[in-house]
Short mmCIF file of C-alpha atoms in Angstrom, two decimals:
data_model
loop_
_atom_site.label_atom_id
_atom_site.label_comp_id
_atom_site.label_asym_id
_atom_site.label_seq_id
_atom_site.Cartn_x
_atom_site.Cartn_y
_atom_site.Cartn_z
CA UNK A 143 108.02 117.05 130.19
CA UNK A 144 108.29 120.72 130.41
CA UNK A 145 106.13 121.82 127.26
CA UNK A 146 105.50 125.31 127.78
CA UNK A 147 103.55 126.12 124.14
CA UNK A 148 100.87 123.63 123.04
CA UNK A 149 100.30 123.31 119.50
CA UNK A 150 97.11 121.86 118.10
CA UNK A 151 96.17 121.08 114.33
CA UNK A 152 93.69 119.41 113.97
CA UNK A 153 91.38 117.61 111.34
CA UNK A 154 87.60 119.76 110.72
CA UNK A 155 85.33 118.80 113.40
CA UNK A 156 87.67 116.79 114.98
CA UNK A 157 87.54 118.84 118.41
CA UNK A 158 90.66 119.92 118.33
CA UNK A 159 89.73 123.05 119.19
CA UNK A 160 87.47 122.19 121.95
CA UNK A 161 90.55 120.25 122.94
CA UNK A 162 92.80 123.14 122.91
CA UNK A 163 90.25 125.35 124.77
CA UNK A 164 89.98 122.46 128.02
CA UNK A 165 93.86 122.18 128.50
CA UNK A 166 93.88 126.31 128.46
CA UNK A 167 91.37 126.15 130.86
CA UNK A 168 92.85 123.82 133.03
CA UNK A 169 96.18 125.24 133.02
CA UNK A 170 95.10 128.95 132.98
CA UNK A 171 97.27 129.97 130.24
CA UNK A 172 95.68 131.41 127.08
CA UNK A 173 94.15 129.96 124.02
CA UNK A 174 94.79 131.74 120.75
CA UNK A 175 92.87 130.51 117.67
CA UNK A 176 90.59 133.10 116.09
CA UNK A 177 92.10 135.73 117.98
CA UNK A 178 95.40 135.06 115.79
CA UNK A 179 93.58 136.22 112.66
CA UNK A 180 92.79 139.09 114.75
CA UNK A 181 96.27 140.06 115.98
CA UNK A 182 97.64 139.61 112.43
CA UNK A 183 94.70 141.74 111.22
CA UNK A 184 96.34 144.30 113.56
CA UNK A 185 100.08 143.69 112.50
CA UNK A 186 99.50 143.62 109.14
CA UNK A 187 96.76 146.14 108.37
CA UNK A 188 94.56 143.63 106.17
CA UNK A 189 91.38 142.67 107.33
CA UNK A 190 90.53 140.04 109.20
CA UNK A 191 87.97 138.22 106.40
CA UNK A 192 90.69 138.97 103.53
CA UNK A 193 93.17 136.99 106.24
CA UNK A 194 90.94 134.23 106.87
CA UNK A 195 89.91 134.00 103.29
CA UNK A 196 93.66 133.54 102.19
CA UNK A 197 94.45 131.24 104.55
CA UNK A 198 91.91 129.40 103.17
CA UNK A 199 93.05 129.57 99.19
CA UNK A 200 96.57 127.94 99.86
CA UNK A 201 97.36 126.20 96.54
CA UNK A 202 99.20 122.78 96.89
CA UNK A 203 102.33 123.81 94.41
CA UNK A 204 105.59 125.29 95.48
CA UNK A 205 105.61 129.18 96.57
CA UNK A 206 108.05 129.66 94.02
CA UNK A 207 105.87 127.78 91.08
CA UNK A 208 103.14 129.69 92.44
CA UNK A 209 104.69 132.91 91.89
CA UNK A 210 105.89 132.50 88.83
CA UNK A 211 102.51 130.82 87.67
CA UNK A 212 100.01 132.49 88.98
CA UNK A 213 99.12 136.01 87.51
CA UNK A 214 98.11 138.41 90.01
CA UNK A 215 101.40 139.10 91.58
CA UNK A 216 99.30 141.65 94.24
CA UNK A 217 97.78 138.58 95.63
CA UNK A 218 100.89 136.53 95.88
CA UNK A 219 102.77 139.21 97.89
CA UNK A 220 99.81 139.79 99.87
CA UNK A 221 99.83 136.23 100.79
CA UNK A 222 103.52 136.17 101.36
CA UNK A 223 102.80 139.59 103.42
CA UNK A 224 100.23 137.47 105.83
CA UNK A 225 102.70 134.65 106.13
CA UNK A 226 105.35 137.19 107.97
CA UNK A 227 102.58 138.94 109.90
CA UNK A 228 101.38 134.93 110.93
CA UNK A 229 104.98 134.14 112.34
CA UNK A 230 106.19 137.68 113.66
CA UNK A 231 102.59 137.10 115.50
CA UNK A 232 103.54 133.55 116.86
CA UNK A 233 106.48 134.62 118.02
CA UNK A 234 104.95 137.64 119.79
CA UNK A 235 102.79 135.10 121.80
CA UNK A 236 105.27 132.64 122.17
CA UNK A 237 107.56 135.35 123.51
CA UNK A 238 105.11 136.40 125.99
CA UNK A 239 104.84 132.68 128.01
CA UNK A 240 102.93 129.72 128.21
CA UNK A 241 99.80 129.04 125.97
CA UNK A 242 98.09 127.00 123.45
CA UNK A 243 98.08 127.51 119.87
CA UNK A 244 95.47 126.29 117.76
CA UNK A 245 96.56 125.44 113.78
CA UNK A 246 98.45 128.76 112.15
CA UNK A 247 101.32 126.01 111.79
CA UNK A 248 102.57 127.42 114.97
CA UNK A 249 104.24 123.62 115.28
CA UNK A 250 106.60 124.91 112.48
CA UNK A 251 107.23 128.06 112.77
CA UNK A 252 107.89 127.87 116.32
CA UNK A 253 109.67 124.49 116.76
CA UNK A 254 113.24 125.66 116.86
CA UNK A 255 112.60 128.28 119.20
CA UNK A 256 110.13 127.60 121.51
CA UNK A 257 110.13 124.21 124.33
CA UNK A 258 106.84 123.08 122.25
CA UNK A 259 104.01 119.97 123.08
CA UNK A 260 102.88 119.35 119.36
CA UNK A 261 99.49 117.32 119.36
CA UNK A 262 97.72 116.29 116.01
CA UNK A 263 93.65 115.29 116.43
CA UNK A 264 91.94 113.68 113.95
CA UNK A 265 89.11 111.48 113.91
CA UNK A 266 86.72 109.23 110.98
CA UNK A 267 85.02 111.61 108.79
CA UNK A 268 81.59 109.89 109.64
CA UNK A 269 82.23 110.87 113.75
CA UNK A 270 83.35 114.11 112.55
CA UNK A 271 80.53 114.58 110.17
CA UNK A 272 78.52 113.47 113.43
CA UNK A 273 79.79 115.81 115.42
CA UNK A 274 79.46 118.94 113.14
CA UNK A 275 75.14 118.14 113.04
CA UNK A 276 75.07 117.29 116.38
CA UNK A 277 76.57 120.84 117.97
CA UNK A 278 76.36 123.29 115.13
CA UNK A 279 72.69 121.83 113.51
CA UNK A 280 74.22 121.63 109.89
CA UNK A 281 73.06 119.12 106.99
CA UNK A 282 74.48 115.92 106.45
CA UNK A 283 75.33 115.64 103.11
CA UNK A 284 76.97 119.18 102.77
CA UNK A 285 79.15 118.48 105.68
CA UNK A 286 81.10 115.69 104.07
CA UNK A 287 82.02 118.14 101.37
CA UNK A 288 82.80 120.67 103.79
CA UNK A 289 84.93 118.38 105.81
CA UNK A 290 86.75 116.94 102.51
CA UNK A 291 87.33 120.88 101.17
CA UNK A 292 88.80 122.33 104.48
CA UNK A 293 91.13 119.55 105.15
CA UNK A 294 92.43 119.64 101.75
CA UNK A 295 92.84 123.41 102.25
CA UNK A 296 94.83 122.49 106.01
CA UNK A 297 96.88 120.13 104.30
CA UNK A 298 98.04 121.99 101.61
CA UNK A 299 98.38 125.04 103.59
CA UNK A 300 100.59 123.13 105.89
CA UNK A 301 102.66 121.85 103.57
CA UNK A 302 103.04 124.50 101.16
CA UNK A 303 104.35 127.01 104.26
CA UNK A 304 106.42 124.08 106.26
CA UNK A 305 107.57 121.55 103.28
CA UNK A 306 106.04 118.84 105.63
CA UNK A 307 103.09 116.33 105.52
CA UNK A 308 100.03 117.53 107.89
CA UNK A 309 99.36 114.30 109.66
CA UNK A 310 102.14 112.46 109.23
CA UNK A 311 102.88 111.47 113.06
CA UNK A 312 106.43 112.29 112.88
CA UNK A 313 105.74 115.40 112.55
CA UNK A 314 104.15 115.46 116.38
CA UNK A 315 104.84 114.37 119.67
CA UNK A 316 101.36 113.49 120.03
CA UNK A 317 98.78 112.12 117.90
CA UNK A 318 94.86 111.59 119.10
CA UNK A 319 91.74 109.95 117.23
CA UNK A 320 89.43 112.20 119.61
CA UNK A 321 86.86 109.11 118.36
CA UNK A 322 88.17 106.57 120.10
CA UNK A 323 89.83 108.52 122.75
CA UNK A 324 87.52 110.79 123.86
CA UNK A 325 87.67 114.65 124.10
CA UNK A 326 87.92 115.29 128.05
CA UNK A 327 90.51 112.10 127.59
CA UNK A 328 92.57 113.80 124.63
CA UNK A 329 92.50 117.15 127.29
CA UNK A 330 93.33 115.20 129.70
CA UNK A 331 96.87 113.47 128.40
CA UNK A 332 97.56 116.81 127.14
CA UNK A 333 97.19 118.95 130.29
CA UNK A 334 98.74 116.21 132.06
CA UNK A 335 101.73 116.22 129.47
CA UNK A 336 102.17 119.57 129.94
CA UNK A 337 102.56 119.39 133.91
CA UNK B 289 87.18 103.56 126.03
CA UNK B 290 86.83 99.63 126.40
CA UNK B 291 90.16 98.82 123.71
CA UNK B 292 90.89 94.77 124.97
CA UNK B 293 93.45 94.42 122.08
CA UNK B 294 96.53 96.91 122.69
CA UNK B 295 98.17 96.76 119.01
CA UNK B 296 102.09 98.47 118.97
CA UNK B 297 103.12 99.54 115.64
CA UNK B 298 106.91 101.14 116.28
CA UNK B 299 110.32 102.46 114.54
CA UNK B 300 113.31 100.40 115.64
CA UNK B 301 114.79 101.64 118.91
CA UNK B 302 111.54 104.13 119.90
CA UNK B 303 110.89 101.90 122.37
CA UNK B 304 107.78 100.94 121.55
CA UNK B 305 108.34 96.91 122.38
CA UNK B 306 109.36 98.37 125.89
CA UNK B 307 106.03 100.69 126.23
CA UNK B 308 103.88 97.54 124.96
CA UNK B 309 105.49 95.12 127.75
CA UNK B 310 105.37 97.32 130.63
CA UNK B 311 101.59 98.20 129.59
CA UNK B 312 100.73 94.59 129.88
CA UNK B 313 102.96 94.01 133.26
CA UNK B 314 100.72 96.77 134.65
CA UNK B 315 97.50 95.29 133.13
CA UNK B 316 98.41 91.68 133.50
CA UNK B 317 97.65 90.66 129.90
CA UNK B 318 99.56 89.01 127.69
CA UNK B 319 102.22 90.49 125.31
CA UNK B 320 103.09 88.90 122.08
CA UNK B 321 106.24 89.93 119.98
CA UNK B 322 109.02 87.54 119.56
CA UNK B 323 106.12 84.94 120.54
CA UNK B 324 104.56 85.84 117.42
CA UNK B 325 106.96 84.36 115.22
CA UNK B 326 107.22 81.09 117.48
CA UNK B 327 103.69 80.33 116.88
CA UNK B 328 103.68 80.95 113.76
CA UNK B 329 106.36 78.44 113.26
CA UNK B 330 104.29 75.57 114.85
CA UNK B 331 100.99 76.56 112.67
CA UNK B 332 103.24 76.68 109.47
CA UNK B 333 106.11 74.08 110.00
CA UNK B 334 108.46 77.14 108.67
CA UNK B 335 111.27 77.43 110.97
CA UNK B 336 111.31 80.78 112.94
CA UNK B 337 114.77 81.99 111.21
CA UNK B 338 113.20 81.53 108.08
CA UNK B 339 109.76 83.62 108.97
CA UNK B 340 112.28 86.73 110.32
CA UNK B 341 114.15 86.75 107.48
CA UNK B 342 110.63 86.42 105.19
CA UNK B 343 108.86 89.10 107.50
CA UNK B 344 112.15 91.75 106.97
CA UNK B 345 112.47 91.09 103.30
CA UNK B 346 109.10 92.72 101.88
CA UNK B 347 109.30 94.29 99.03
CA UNK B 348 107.25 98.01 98.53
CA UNK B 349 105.86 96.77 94.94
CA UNK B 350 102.15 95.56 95.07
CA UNK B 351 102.01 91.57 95.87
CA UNK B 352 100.92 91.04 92.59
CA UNK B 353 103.28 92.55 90.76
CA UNK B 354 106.01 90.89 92.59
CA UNK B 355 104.25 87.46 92.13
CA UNK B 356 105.25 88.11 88.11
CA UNK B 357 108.29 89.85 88.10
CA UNK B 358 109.94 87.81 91.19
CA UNK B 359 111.63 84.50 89.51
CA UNK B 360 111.42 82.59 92.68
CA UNK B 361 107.68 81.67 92.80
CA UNK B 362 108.46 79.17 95.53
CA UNK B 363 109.73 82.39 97.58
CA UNK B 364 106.32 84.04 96.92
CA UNK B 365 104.22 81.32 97.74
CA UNK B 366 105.87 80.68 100.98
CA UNK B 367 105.27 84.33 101.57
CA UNK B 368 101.87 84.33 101.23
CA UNK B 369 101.52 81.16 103.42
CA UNK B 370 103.58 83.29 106.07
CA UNK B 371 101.29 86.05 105.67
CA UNK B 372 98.13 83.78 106.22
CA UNK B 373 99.99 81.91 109.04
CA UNK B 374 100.22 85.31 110.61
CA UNK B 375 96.74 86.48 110.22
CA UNK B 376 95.53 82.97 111.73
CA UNK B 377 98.07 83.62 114.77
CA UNK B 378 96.83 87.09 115.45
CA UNK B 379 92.98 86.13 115.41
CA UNK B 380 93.73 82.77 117.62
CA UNK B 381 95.46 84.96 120.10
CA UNK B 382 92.66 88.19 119.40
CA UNK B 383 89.88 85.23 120.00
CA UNK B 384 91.77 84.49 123.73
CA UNK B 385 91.33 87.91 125.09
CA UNK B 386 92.79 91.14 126.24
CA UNK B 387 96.41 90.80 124.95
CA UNK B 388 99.22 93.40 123.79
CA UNK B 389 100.49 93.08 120.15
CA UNK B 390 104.01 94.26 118.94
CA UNK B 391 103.88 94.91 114.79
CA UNK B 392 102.84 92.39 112.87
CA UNK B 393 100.41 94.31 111.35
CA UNK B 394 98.46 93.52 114.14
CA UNK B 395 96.11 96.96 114.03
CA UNK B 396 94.79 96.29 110.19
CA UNK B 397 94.37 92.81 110.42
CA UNK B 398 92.53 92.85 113.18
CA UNK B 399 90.76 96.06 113.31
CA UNK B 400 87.00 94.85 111.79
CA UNK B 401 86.64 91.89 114.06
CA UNK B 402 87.76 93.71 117.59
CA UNK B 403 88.00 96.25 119.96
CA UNK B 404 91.52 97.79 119.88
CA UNK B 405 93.10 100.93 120.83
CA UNK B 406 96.05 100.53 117.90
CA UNK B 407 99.10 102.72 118.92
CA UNK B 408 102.50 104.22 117.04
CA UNK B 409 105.65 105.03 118.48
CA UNK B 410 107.77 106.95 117.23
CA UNK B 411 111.17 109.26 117.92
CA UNK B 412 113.69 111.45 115.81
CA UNK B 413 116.40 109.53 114.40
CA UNK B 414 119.18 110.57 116.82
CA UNK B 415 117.22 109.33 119.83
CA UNK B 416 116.88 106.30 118.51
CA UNK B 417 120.45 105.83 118.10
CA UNK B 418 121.48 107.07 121.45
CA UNK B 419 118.69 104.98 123.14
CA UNK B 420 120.29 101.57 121.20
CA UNK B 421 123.68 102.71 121.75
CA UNK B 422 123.34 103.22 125.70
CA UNK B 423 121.28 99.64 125.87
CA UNK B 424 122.80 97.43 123.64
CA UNK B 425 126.07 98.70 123.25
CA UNK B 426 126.05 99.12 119.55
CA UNK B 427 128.67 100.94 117.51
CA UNK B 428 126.54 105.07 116.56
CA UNK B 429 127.69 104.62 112.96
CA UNK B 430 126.67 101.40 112.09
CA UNK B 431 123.49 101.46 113.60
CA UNK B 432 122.00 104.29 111.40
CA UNK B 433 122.43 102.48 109.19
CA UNK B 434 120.63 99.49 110.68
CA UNK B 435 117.80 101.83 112.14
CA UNK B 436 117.02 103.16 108.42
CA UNK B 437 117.06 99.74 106.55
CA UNK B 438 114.74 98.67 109.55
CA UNK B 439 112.16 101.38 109.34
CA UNK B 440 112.43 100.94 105.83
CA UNK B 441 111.62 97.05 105.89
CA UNK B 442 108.80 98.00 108.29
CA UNK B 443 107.41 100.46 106.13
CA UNK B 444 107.43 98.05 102.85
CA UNK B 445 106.26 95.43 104.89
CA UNK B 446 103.11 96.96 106.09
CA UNK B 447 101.94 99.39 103.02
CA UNK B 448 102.75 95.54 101.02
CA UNK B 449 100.25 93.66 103.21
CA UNK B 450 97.77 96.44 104.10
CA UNK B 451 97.85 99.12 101.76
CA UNK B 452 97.89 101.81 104.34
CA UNK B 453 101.02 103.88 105.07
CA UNK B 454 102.80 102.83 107.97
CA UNK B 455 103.23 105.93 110.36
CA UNK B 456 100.35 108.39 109.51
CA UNK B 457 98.59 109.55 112.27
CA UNK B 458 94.78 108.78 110.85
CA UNK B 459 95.80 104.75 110.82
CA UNK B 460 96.15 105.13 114.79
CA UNK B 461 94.72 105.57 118.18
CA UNK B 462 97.38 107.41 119.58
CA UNK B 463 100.93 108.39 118.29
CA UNK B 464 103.54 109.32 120.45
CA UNK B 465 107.07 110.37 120.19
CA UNK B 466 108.86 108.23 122.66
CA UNK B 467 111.71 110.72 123.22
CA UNK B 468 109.33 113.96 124.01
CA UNK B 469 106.48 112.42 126.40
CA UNK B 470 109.41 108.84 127.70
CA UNK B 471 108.73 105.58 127.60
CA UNK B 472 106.78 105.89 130.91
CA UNK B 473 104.46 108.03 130.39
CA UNK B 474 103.23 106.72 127.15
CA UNK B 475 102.91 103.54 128.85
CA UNK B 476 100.74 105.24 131.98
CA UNK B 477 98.98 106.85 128.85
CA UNK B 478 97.98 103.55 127.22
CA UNK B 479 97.41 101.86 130.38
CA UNK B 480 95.26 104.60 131.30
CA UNK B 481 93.26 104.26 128.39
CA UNK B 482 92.36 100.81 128.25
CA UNK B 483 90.69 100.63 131.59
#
């Protein structure tokens, strides 16, 4: 196995990131994940909340159906606008070597490109609602609607930019309950994977 | 992770019954696949041909609605007896330890009464074909055909008993395409995991 670009999606609070950030540090290759918004921030000339904040909105209809539905035509080209900026991005990074990519659909966009290790985690909502109060101190009860809201936002982000089902473990060559695995365990097959 | 029931869920010709039985050579447990079916011809008095042919005819409506619309009721009562011959099997053999299962349903049946690590395998169409091709010799036309009416069966079969779809990522452990990470390695993975 020669992967030479990790790609992680990953359920909310699944520790997918976490999981992303431990095989870049083991490997010593970068990590992008926030600092994608910032990079297409920098490509596109839209600012990084407005980027965030649409990647957020995806809608779970076609883009065509969405276009022709949905009034404000300035949003829908802005959104096709951060879509380009998103791939000419990954490609950028991709282009440049070795490194892990967290979410972005960088599994997509870069699959017939790049020599790619795609990894899915997920994990029980309860662990990841667990999880969430445990490291970041949130409340309970608004963390199961915050878990249920972003991955509906992942999945139909995913599939409204790729045509494919987030999750679906076809769709990687690596799929991880980080529950019953473990995170150092999930890093470990990874980075392992990878060598 | 302390998994002592290894359950394989698999497309035809991933390799998946190949990962399960070198995983339990290396951990010197048990492996149960073809056995399945033998055993459950002694608990049922159903003769093993028949069970095969039962356990590859499912049918993707629910169980109920096939119960009225299906003419043979003798058919759909042997089914069911099939079914519950099965779930007997799988918790005699659960009850006698650390064991690998092949399909079955093995993960949802026995997923509330013990500790498994329940695994997918899975691998692009073509690499399928190849893989049966080069091992048993089989004719590349005819068996794509045999590999989708297989997965399909497999599919039916499981979302008919268990009502979860067969193949997404959240049902499982650990997913892994066969062809990316090799039959090896995803048994050093599983093997790895269970001690």
């Amino acid at each position: 196995m020669s992967g030479k670009i990790i790609t992680i999606s990953r359920q909310f609070g699944s520790g997918g990131r976490t999981i992303g950030r431990l095989v870049a540090e083991r490997l010593r290759i970068p990590c992008y994940d926030k600092e994608l918004i910032e990079k297409m921030a920098d490509e596109s000339g839209f600012a990084s909340d407005y980027i965030e904040e649409k990647n957020e909105s995806a809608r779970s209809s076609s883009r065509l159906l969405n276009a022709l539905s949905y009034g404000n035509m300035t949003a829908i080209i802005n959104e096709e606008r951060i879509w380009e900026s998103q791939c000419k991005v990954l490609f950028d990074i991709a282009g440049q070597g070795s490194c892990v990519i967290i979410g972005r659909c960088g599994d997509r966009v870069l699959k017939d490109r790049y020599d790619l290790l795609t990894v899915f985690v997920h994990a029980p909502e309860e662990k990841r609602a667990e999880r969430i109060v445990n490291i970041y101190g949130e409340n309970e009860i608004s963390i199961r609607k915050r878990i249920n809201d972003k991955d509906k936002r992942r999945r139909a982000y995913y599939q409204l930019y790729t045509d494919c089902k987030w999750g679906d473990a076809l769709n990687y060559d690596l799929c991880f309950n980080s529950a019953a695995i473990g995170i150092e365990k999930c890093a470990d097959v990874i980075t392992e994977m990878y060598l």
